[in-house]
Coordinates of C-alpha atoms in Angstrom, one line a residue:
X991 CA 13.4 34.7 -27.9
X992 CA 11.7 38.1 -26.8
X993 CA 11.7 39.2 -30.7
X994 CA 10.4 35.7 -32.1
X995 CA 8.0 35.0 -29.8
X996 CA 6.7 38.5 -29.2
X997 CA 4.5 37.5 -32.2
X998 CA 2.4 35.5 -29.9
X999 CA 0.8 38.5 -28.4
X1000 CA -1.3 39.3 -31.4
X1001 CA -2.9 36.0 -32.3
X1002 CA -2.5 32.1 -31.3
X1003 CA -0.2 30.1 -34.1
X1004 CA -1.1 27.1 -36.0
X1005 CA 1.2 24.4 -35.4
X1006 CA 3.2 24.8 -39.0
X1007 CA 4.0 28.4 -37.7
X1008 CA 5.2 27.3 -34.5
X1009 CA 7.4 24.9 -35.9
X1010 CA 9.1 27.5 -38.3
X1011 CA 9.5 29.8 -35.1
X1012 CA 11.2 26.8 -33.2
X1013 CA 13.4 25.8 -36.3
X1014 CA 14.4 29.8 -36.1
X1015 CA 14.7 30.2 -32.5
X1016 CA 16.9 26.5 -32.1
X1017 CA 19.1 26.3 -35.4
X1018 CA 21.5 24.2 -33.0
X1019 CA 18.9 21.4 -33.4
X1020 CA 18.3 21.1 -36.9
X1021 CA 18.1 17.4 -37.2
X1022 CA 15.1 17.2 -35.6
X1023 CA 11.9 16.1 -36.7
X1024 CA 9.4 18.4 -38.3
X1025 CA 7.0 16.4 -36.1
X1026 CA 9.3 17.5 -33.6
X1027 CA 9.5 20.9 -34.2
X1028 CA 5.7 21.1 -33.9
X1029 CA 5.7 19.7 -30.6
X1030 CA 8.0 21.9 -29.2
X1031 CA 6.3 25.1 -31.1
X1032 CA 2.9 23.7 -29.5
X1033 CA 4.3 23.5 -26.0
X1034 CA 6.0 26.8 -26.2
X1035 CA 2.6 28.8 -27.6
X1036 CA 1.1 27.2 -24.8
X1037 CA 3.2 28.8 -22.2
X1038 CA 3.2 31.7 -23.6
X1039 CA -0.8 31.9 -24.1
X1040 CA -1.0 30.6 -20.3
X1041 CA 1.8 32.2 -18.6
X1042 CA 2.1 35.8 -20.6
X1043 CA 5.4 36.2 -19.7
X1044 CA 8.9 36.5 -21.2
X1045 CA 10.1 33.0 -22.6
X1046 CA 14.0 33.9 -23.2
X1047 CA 15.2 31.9 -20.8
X1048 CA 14.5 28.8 -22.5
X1049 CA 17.6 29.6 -24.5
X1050 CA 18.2 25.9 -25.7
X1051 CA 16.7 22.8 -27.2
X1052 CA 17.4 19.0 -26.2
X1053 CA 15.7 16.1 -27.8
X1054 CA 15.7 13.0 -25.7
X1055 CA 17.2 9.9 -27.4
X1056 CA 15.5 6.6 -25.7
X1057 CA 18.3 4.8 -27.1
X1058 CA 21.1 6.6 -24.9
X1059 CA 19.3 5.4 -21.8
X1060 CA 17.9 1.9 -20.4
X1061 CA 14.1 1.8 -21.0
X1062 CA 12.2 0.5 -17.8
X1063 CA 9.0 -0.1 -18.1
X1064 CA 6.2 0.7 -14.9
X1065 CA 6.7 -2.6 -13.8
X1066 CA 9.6 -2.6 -13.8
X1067 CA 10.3 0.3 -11.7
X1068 CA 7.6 -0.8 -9.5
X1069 CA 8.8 -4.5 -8.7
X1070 CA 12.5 -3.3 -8.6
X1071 CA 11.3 -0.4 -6.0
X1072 CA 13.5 2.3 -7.6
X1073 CA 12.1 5.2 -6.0
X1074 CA 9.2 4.2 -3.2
X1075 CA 7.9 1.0 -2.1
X1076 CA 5.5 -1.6 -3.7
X1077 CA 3.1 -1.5 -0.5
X1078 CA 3.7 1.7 1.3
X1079 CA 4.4 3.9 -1.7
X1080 CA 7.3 4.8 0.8
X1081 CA 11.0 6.4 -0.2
X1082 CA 12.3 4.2 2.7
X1083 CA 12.9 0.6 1.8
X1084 CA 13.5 1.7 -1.7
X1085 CA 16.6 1.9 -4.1
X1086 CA 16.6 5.9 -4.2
X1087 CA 16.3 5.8 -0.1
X1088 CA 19.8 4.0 -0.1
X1089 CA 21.4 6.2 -2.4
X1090 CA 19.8 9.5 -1.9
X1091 CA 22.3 11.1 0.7
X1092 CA 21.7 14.7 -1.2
X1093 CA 20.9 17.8 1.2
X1094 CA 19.7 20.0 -1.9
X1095 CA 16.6 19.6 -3.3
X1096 CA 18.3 19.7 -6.8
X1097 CA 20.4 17.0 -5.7
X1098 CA 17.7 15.0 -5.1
X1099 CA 15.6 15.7 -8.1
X1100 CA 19.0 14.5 -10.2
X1101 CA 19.8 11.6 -8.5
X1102 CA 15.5 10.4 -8.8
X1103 CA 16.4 11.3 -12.5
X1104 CA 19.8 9.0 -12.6
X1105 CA 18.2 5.9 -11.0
X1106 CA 15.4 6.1 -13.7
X1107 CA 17.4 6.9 -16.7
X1108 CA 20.4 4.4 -16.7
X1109 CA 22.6 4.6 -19.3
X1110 CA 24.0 2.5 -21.8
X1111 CA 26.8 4.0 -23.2
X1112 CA 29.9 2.4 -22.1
X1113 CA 32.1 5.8 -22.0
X1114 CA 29.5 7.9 -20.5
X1115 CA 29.2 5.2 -17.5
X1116 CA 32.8 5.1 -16.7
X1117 CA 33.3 9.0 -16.8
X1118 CA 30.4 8.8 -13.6
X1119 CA 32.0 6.1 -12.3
X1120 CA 35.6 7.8 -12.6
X1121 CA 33.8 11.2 -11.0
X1122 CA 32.3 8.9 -7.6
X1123 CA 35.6 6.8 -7.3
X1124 CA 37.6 10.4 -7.6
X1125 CA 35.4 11.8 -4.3
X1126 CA 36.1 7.9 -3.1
X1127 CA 39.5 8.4 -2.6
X1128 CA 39.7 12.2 -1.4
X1129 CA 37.2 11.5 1.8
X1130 CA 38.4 15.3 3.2
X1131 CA 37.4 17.1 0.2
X1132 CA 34.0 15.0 -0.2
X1133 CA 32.9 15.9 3.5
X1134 CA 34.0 19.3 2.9
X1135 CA 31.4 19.3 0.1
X1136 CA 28.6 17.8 1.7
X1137 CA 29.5 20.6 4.2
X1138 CA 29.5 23.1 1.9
X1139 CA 26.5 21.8 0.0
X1140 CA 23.8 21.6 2.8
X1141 CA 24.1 25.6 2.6
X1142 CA 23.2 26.2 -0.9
X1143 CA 19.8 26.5 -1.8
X1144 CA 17.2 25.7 -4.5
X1145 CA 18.4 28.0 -7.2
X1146 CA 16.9 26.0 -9.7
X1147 CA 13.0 26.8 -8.2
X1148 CA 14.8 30.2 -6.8
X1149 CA 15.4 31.3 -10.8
X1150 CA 12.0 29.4 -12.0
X1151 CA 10.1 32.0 -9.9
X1152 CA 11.9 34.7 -10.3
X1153 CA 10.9 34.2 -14.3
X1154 CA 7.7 34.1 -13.9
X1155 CA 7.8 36.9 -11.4
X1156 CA 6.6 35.3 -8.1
X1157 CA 9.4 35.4 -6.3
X1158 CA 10.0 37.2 -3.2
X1159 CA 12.8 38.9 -1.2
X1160 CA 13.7 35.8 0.7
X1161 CA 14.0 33.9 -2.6
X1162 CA 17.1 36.4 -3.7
X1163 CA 18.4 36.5 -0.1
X1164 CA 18.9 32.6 -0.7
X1165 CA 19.8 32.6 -3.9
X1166 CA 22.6 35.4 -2.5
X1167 CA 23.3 32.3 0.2
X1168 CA 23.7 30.0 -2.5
X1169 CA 26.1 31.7 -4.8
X1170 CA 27.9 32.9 -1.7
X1171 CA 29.0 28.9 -1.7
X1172 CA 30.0 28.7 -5.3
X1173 CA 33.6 29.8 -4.7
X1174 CA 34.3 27.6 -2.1
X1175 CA 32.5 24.8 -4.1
X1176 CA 35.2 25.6 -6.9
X1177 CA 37.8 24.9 -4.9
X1178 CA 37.6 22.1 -3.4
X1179 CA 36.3 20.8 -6.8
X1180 CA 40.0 21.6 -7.5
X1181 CA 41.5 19.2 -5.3
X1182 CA 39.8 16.3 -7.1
X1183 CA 41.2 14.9 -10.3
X1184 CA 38.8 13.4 -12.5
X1185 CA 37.3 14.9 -15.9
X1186 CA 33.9 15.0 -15.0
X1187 CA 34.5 16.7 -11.5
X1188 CA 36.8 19.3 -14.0
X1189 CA 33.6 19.6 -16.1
X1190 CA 31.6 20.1 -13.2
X1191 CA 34.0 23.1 -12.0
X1192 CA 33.7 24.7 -15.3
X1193 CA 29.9 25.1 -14.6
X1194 CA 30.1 26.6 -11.1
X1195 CA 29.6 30.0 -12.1
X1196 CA 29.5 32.2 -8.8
X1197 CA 28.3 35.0 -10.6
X1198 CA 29.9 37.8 -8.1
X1199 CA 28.8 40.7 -9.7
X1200 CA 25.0 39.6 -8.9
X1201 CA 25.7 38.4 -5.8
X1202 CA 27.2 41.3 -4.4
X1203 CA 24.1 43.3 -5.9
X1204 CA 21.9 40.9 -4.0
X1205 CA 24.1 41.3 -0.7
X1206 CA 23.8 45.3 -1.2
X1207 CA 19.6 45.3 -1.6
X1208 CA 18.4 42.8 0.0
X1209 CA 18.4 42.5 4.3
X1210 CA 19.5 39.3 5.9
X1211 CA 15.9 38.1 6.7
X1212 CA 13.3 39.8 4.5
X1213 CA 9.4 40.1 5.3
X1214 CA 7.8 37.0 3.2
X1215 CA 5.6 40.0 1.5
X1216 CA 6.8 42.3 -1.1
X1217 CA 4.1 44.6 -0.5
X1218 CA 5.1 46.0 3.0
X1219 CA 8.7 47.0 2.7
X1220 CA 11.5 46.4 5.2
X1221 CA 13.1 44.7 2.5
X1222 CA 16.3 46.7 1.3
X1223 CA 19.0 47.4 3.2
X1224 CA 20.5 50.5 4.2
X1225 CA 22.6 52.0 2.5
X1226 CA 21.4 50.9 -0.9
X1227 CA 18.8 54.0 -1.4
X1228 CA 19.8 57.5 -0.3
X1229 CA 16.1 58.0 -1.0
X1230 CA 14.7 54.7 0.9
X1231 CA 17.4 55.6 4.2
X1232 CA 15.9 59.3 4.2
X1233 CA 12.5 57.9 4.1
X1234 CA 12.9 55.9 6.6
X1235 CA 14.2 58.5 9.0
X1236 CA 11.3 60.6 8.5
X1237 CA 9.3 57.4 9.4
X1238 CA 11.3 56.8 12.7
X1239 CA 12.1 60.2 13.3
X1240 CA 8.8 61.9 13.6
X1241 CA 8.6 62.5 17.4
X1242 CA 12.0 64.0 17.1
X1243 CA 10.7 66.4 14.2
X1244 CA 7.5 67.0 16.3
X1245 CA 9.5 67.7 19.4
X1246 CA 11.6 69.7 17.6
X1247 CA 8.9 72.0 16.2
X1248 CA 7.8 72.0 20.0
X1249 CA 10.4 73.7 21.2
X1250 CA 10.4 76.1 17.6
X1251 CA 7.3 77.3 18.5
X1252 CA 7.5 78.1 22.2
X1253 CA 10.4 79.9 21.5
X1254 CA 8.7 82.0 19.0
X1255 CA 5.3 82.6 20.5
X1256 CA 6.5 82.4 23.8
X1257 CA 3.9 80.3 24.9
X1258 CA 5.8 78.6 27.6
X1259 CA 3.1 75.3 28.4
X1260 CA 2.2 74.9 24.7
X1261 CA 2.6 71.3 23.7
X1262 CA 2.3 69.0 20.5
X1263 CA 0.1 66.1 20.8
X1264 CA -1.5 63.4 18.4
X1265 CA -4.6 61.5 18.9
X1266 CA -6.4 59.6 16.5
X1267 CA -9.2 61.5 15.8
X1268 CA -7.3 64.8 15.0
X1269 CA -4.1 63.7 14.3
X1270 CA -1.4 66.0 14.9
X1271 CA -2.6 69.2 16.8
X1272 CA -1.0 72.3 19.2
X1273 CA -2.6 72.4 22.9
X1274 CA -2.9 76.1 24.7
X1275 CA -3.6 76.9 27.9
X1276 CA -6.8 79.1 28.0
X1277 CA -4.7 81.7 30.3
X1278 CA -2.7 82.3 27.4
X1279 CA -4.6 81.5 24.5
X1280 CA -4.2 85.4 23.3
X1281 CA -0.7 84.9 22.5
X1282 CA -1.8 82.3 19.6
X1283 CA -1.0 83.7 16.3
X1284 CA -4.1 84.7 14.0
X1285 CA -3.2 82.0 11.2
X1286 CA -3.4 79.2 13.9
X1287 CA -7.4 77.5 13.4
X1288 CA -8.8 76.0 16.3
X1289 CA -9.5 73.0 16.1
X1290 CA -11.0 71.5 19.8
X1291 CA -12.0 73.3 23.3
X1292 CA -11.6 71.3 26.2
X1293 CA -11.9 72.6 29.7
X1294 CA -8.4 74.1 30.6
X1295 CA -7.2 74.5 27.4
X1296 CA -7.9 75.2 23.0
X1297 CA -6.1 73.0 20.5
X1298 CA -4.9 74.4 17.4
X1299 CA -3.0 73.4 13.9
X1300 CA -1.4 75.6 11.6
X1301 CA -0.2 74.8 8.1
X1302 CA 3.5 73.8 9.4
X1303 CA 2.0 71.3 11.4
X1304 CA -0.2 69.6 9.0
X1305 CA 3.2 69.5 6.7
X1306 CA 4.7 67.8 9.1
X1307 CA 2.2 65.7 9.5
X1308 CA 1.5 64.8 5.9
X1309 CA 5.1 64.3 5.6
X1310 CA 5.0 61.5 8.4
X1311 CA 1.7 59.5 7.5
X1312 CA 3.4 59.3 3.6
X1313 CA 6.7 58.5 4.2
X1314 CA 5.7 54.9 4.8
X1315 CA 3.7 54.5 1.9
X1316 CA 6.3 56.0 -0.2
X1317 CA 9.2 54.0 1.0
X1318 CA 7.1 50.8 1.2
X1319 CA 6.5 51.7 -3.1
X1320 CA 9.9 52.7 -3.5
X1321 CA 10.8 49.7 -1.7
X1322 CA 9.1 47.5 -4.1
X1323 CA 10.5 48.8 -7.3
X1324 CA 13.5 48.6 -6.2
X1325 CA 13.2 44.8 -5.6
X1326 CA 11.4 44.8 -8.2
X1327 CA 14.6 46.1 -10.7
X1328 CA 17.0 43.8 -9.0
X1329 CA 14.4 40.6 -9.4
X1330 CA 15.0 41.8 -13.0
X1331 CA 18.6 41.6 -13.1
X1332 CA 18.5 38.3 -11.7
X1333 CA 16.2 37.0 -14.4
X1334 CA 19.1 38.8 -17.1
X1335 CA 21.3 36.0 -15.6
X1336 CA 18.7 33.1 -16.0
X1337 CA 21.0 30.7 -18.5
X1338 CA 24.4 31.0 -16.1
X1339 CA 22.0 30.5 -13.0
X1340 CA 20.8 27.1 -14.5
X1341 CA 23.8 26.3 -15.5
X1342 CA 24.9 26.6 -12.2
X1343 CA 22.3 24.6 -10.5
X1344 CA 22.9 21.4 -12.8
X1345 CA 26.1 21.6 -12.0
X1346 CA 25.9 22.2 -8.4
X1347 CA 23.3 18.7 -8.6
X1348 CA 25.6 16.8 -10.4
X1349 CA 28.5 17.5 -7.9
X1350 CA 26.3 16.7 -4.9
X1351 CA 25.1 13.3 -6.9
X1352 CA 28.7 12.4 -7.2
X1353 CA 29.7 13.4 -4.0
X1354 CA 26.3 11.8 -2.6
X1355 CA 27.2 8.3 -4.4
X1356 CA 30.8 8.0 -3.2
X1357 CA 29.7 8.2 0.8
X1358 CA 27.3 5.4 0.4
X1359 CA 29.8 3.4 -1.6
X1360 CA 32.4 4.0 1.1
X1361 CA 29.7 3.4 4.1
X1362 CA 28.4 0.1 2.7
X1363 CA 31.6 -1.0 1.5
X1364 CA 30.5 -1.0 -2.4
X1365 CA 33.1 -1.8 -4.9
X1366 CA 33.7 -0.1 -8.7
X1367 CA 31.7 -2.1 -11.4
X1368 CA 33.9 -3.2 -14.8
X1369 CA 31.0 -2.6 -17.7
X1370 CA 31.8 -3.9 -20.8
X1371 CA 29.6 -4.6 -24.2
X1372 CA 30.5 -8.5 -24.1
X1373 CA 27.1 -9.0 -22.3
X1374 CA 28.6 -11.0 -19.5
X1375 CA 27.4 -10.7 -16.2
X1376 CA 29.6 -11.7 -13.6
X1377 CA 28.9 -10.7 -9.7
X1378 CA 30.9 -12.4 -7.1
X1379 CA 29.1 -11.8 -3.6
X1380 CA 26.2 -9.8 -4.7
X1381 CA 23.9 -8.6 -2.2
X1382 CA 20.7 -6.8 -2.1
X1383 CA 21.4 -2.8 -1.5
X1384 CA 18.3 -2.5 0.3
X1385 CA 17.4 -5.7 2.2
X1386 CA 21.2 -5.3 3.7
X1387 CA 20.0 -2.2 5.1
X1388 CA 17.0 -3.2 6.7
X1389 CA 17.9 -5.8 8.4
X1390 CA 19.3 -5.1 11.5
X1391 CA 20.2 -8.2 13.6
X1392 CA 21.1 -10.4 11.1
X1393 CA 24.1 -10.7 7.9
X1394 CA 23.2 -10.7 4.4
X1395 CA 24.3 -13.8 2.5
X1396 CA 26.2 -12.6 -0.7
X1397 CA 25.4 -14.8 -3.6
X1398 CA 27.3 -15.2 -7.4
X1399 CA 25.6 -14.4 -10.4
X1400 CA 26.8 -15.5 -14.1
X1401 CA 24.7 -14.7 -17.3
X1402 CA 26.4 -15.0 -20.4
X1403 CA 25.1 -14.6 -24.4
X1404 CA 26.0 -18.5 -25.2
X1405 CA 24.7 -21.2 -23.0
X1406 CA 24.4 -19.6 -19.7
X1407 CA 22.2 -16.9 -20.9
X1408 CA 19.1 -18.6 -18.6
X1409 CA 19.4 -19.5 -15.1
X1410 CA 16.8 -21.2 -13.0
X1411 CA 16.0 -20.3 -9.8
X1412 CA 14.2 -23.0 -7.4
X1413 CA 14.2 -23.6 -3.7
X1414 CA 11.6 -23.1 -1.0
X1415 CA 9.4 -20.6 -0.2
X1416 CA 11.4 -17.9 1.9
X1417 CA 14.4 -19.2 0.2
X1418 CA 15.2 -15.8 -1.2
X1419 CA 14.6 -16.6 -4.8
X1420 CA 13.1 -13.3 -5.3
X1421 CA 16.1 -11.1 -3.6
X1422 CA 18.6 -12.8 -5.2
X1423 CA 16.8 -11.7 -8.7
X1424 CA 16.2 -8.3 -8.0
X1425 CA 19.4 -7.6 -6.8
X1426 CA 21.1 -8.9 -10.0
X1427 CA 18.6 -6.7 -11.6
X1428 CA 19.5 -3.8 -9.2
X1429 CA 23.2 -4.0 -9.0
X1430 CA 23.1 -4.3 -12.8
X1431 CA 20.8 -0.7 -12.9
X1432 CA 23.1 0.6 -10.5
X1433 CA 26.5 -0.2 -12.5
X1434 CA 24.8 1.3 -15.2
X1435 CA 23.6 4.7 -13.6
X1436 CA 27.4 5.4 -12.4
X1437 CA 27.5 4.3 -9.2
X1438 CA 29.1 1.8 -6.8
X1439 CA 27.5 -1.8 -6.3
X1440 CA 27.1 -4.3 -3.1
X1441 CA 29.2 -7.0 -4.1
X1442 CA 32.9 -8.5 -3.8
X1443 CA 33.6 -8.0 -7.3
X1444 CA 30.9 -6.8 -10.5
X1445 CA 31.5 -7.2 -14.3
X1446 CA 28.3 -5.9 -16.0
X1447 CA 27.3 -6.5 -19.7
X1448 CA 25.4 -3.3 -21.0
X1449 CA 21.9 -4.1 -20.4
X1450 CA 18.9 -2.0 -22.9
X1451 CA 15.7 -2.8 -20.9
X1452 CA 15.1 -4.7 -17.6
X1453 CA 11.6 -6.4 -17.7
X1454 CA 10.1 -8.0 -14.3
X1455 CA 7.5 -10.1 -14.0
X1456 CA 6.6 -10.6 -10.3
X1457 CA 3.2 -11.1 -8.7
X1458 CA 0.1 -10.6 -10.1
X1459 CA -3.9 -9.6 -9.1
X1460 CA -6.8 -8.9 -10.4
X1461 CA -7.5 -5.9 -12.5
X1462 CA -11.4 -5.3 -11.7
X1463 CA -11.7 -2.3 -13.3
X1464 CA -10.9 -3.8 -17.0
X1465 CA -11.9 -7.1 -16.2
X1466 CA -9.3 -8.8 -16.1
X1467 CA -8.2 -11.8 -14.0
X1468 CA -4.6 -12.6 -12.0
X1469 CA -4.2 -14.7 -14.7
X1470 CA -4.5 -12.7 -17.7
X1471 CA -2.8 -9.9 -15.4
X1472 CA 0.0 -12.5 -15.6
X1473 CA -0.2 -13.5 -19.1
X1474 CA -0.5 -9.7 -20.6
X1475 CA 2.8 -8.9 -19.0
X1476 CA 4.8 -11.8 -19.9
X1477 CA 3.4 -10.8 -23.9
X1478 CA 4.6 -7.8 -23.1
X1479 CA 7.8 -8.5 -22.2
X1480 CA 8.4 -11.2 -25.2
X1481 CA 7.0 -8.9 -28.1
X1482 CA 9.9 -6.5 -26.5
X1483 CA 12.6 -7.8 -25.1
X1484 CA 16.5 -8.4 -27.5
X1485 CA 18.9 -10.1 -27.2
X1486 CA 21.0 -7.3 -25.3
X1487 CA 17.6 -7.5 -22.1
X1488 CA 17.8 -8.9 -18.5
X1489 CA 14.7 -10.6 -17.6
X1490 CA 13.3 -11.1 -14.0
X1491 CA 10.6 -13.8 -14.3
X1492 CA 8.8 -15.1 -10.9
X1493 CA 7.0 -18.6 -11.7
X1494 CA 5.4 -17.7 -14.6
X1495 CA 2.1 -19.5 -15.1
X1496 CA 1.6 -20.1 -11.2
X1497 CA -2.0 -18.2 -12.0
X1498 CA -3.6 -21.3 -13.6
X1499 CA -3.3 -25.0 -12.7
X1500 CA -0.3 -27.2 -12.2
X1501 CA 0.2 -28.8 -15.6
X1502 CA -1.0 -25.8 -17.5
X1503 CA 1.5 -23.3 -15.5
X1504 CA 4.1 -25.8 -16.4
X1505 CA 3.4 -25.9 -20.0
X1506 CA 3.1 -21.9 -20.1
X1507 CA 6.7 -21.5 -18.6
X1508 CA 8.4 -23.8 -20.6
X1509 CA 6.8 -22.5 -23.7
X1510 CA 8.4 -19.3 -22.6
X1511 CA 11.8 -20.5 -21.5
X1512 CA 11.8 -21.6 -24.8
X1513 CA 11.2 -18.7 -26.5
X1514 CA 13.6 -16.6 -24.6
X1515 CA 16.3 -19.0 -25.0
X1516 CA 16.1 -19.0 -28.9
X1517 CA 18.4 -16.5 -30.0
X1518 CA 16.3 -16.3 -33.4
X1519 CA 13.6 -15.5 -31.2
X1520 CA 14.7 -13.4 -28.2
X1521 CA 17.9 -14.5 -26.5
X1522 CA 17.6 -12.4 -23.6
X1523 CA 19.4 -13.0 -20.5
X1524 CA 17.0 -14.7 -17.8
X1525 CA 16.8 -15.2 -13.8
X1526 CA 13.1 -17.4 -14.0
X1527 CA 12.1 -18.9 -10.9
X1528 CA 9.9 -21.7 -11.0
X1529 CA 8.8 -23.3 -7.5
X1530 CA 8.8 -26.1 -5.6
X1531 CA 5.7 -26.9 -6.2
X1532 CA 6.0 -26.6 -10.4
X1533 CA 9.2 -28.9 -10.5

């Protein structure tokens, strides 16, 4: 990367030649796009123009396919409350709030990044699923982890700023902590049979040779600054440690000059004092200031006695005042060389830290499936959905006083691809279609789901269309709020889509709002047309 890239110092590139410098630095993804390639060459010149500084750890290249995940919409993830609350913008009372159980903060960045990527691959579902039930069923090994994982630290940000050169001794003391955890990571990972917990393994890379390095240089609980020292340990520098006894040890080398210098001159009150305006100076009795050698200077008469410094002294004294200052800059650039070596490591670091997420997502997953009693979803391509005793993962946990009632849920692709929901207000209508939509999203992202029993068709897109206001700022009306979405969600929804609908025309009157959602139920259920599985609630008040 270094090489390639190093010809960004002399002049910015047009896009064409940062494509060709991609296509040369990532042959391992050749089938992308030339379009492509210019992207990425454009977002690389840009870091390099804006951060001046080395770019080889971004060693390889990953194109995101939007057909390997489900695509929701901002609605979607709004109405569905993935990751905070519709009113409070709050984690609690969200999807992510029941499922997060993470103590890393890479753990929790990957699990946010699971609930809002699903996937739709079959295969790559069940190998998560097989990876949760595994930590399921060894309950020992899975606290044991949680155990272990509290301890490890960020080494994902730890490794980002150690790139870009901002990081500090107490970043490599805890990313020394972290790897420290690795080994004991690996083996309970050993314990658990399932491929992707093998796969996970494979990437915990404890890295010992650094990590001893680390342990060696850097003391238990460094300054926050790099500037002042105190941040190696002794016993790393021969230089730094003799430093730093000259630093601590001056009133021993003063006292011992002292008694030298008594000895020799046979002044028998001389003493060796320090003040700050003089610094370092010889005191004299007057009575026997004619024993004082002739290459001692005077320096200050008070009234019983002459102060004096000779050149010995003000060695000494030079040798004191810099020692600081040149340990503290030794100190530095010896951080400063092991920073490097960490940044030599950059790939097997990241590596690392995915992996070390993924096993805490996994183990994370399989404690709230065991706490809330969640059973293993069957997925299948069929597009059947068929949930005995659904319940809501979040309402269930809010409530406190009261049960949930389960409920059953059957969608099919022939002629129960439409249900209608209708009851009273505070009925439930709108739980009981969110959390088909959400145990469907949750099948599909690998984990666990709140029901009795949960076959689950492979879903593409989950569309919502619930509640509606005005949009002031563009001018537009509930109702056209309302209709916009619902065109939306017909220009774009197959055959292979779950649709949540919440009484679709309720923003106009009652004959029109009739007429508008059975024009759309309509549409949906014409496979020609759309075809889409469907949860539409329509009212009391509309029948």
């Amino acid at each position: 990367m270094t090489g390639v890239w190093a010809l960004l110092l002399d002049r910015p590139l047009s896009a064409q030649e940062a494509a060709e410098l991609t296509r040369k630095q990532f042959p391992q993804a050749a089938d992308l796009s030339v379009v492509a390639y210019r992207a990425v060459g454009g977002v690389l010149n840009y870091l390099y123009e804006t951060q001046r500084t080395d770019l080889s750890y971004l060693s390889s290249l990953r194109h995101y396919e939007s057909d390997r995940f489900m695509e929701l919409d901002l609605t979607a993830r709004r109405n569905l409350e993935l990751t905070e609350t519709l009113r409070g913008g709050e984690k609690k009372g969200s999807l992510l709030w029941v499922l997060d159980k993470t103590k890393t903060a890479m753990g929790s960045r990957m699990i946010r990044s699971w609930i809002e990527q699903p996937l739709i691959s079959p295969a790559a579902i069940r190998r998560r699923l097989d990876g949760v039930q595994a930590l399921v069923e060894h309950t020992m090994e899975r606290e044991e982890l949680i155990l272990a994982l509290r301890e490890v630290t960020d080494l994902e940000r730890i490794i980002g700023r150690v790139v870009y050169g901002s990081a500090n001794a107490r970043d490599l003391a805890s990313l020394a902590t972290g790897l420290g955890k690795i080994p004991k990571l690996r083996e309970l990972c050993a314990a658990v049979d399932a491929p992707l917990i093998a796969e996970v393994r494979q990437g915990l890379d404890d890295l010992t040779a650094l990590r001893e390095e680390l342990e060696r240089a850097i003391v238990d609980e460094p300054p926050f600054t790099v500037r002042e020292g105190g941040m190696i340990r002794t016993g790393y520098s021969e230089e730094v440690d003799r430093l730093r006894s000259i630093q601590t040890g001056g009133r021993d080398l003063v006292a011992q000059m002292e008694a030298r210098v008594k000895e020799e001159c046979g002044i028998r009150n001389l003493k060796v004092s320090y003040n700050k305006v003089f610094g370092y100076y010889i005191e004299v009795a007057k009575s026997q200031s004619e024993l004082v050698p002739d290459s001692w200077v005077r320096k200050q008469t008070t009234v019983n006695s002459e102060r004096y410094i000779n050149q010995e002294l003000k060695d000494l004294e030079h040798t004191i005042f810099s020692a600081g200052d040149k340990v503290t800059a030794l100190e530095y650039e010896l951080f400063s060389n092991v920073r490097d070596k960490v940044g030599q490591e950059v790939t097997r670091i990241q590596r690392t830290a995915k992996a070390i997420a993924g096993l805490e997502v996994f183990a994370s997953l399989a404690l709230v499936a065991e706490r809330n009693h969640y059973v293993r979803p069957k997925v299948n391509e069929g597009g059947i959905i068929d949930i005995k005793g659904g319940r809501h993962p979040v309402v269930e946990q809010m409530i406190d006083n009261d049960m949930f009632i389960a409920n059953d849920t059957y969608l099919d692709n022939t002629k129960k691809r439409i249900s209608i929901i209708t009851g009273p207000n505070m009925a439930g209508k709108s739980t009981y279609m969110r959390q088909t939509a959400l145990i469907v999203l949750m099948a599909q992202i690998g984990s666990f789901v709140p029901a009795d029993k949960a076959v689950v068709g492979i879903v593409d897109r989950i569309f919502t269309r619930v509640g509606a206001s005005d949009d002031l700022a563009s001018g537009q009306s509930t109702f056209m709020v309302e209709m916009t979405e619902v065109a939306n969600i017909l220009r774009n929804a197959t055959a292979k889509s779950l649709l949540i609908l919440d009484e679709i025309g309720r923003g106009t009157s009652t004959f029109d709002g009739l007429a508008i959602a059975w024009a759309v139920i309509e549409h949906i259920s014409n496979t020609k047309l759309c075809g889409a599985k469907t949860l539409f609630e329509i009212g009391r008040a509309s029948c």
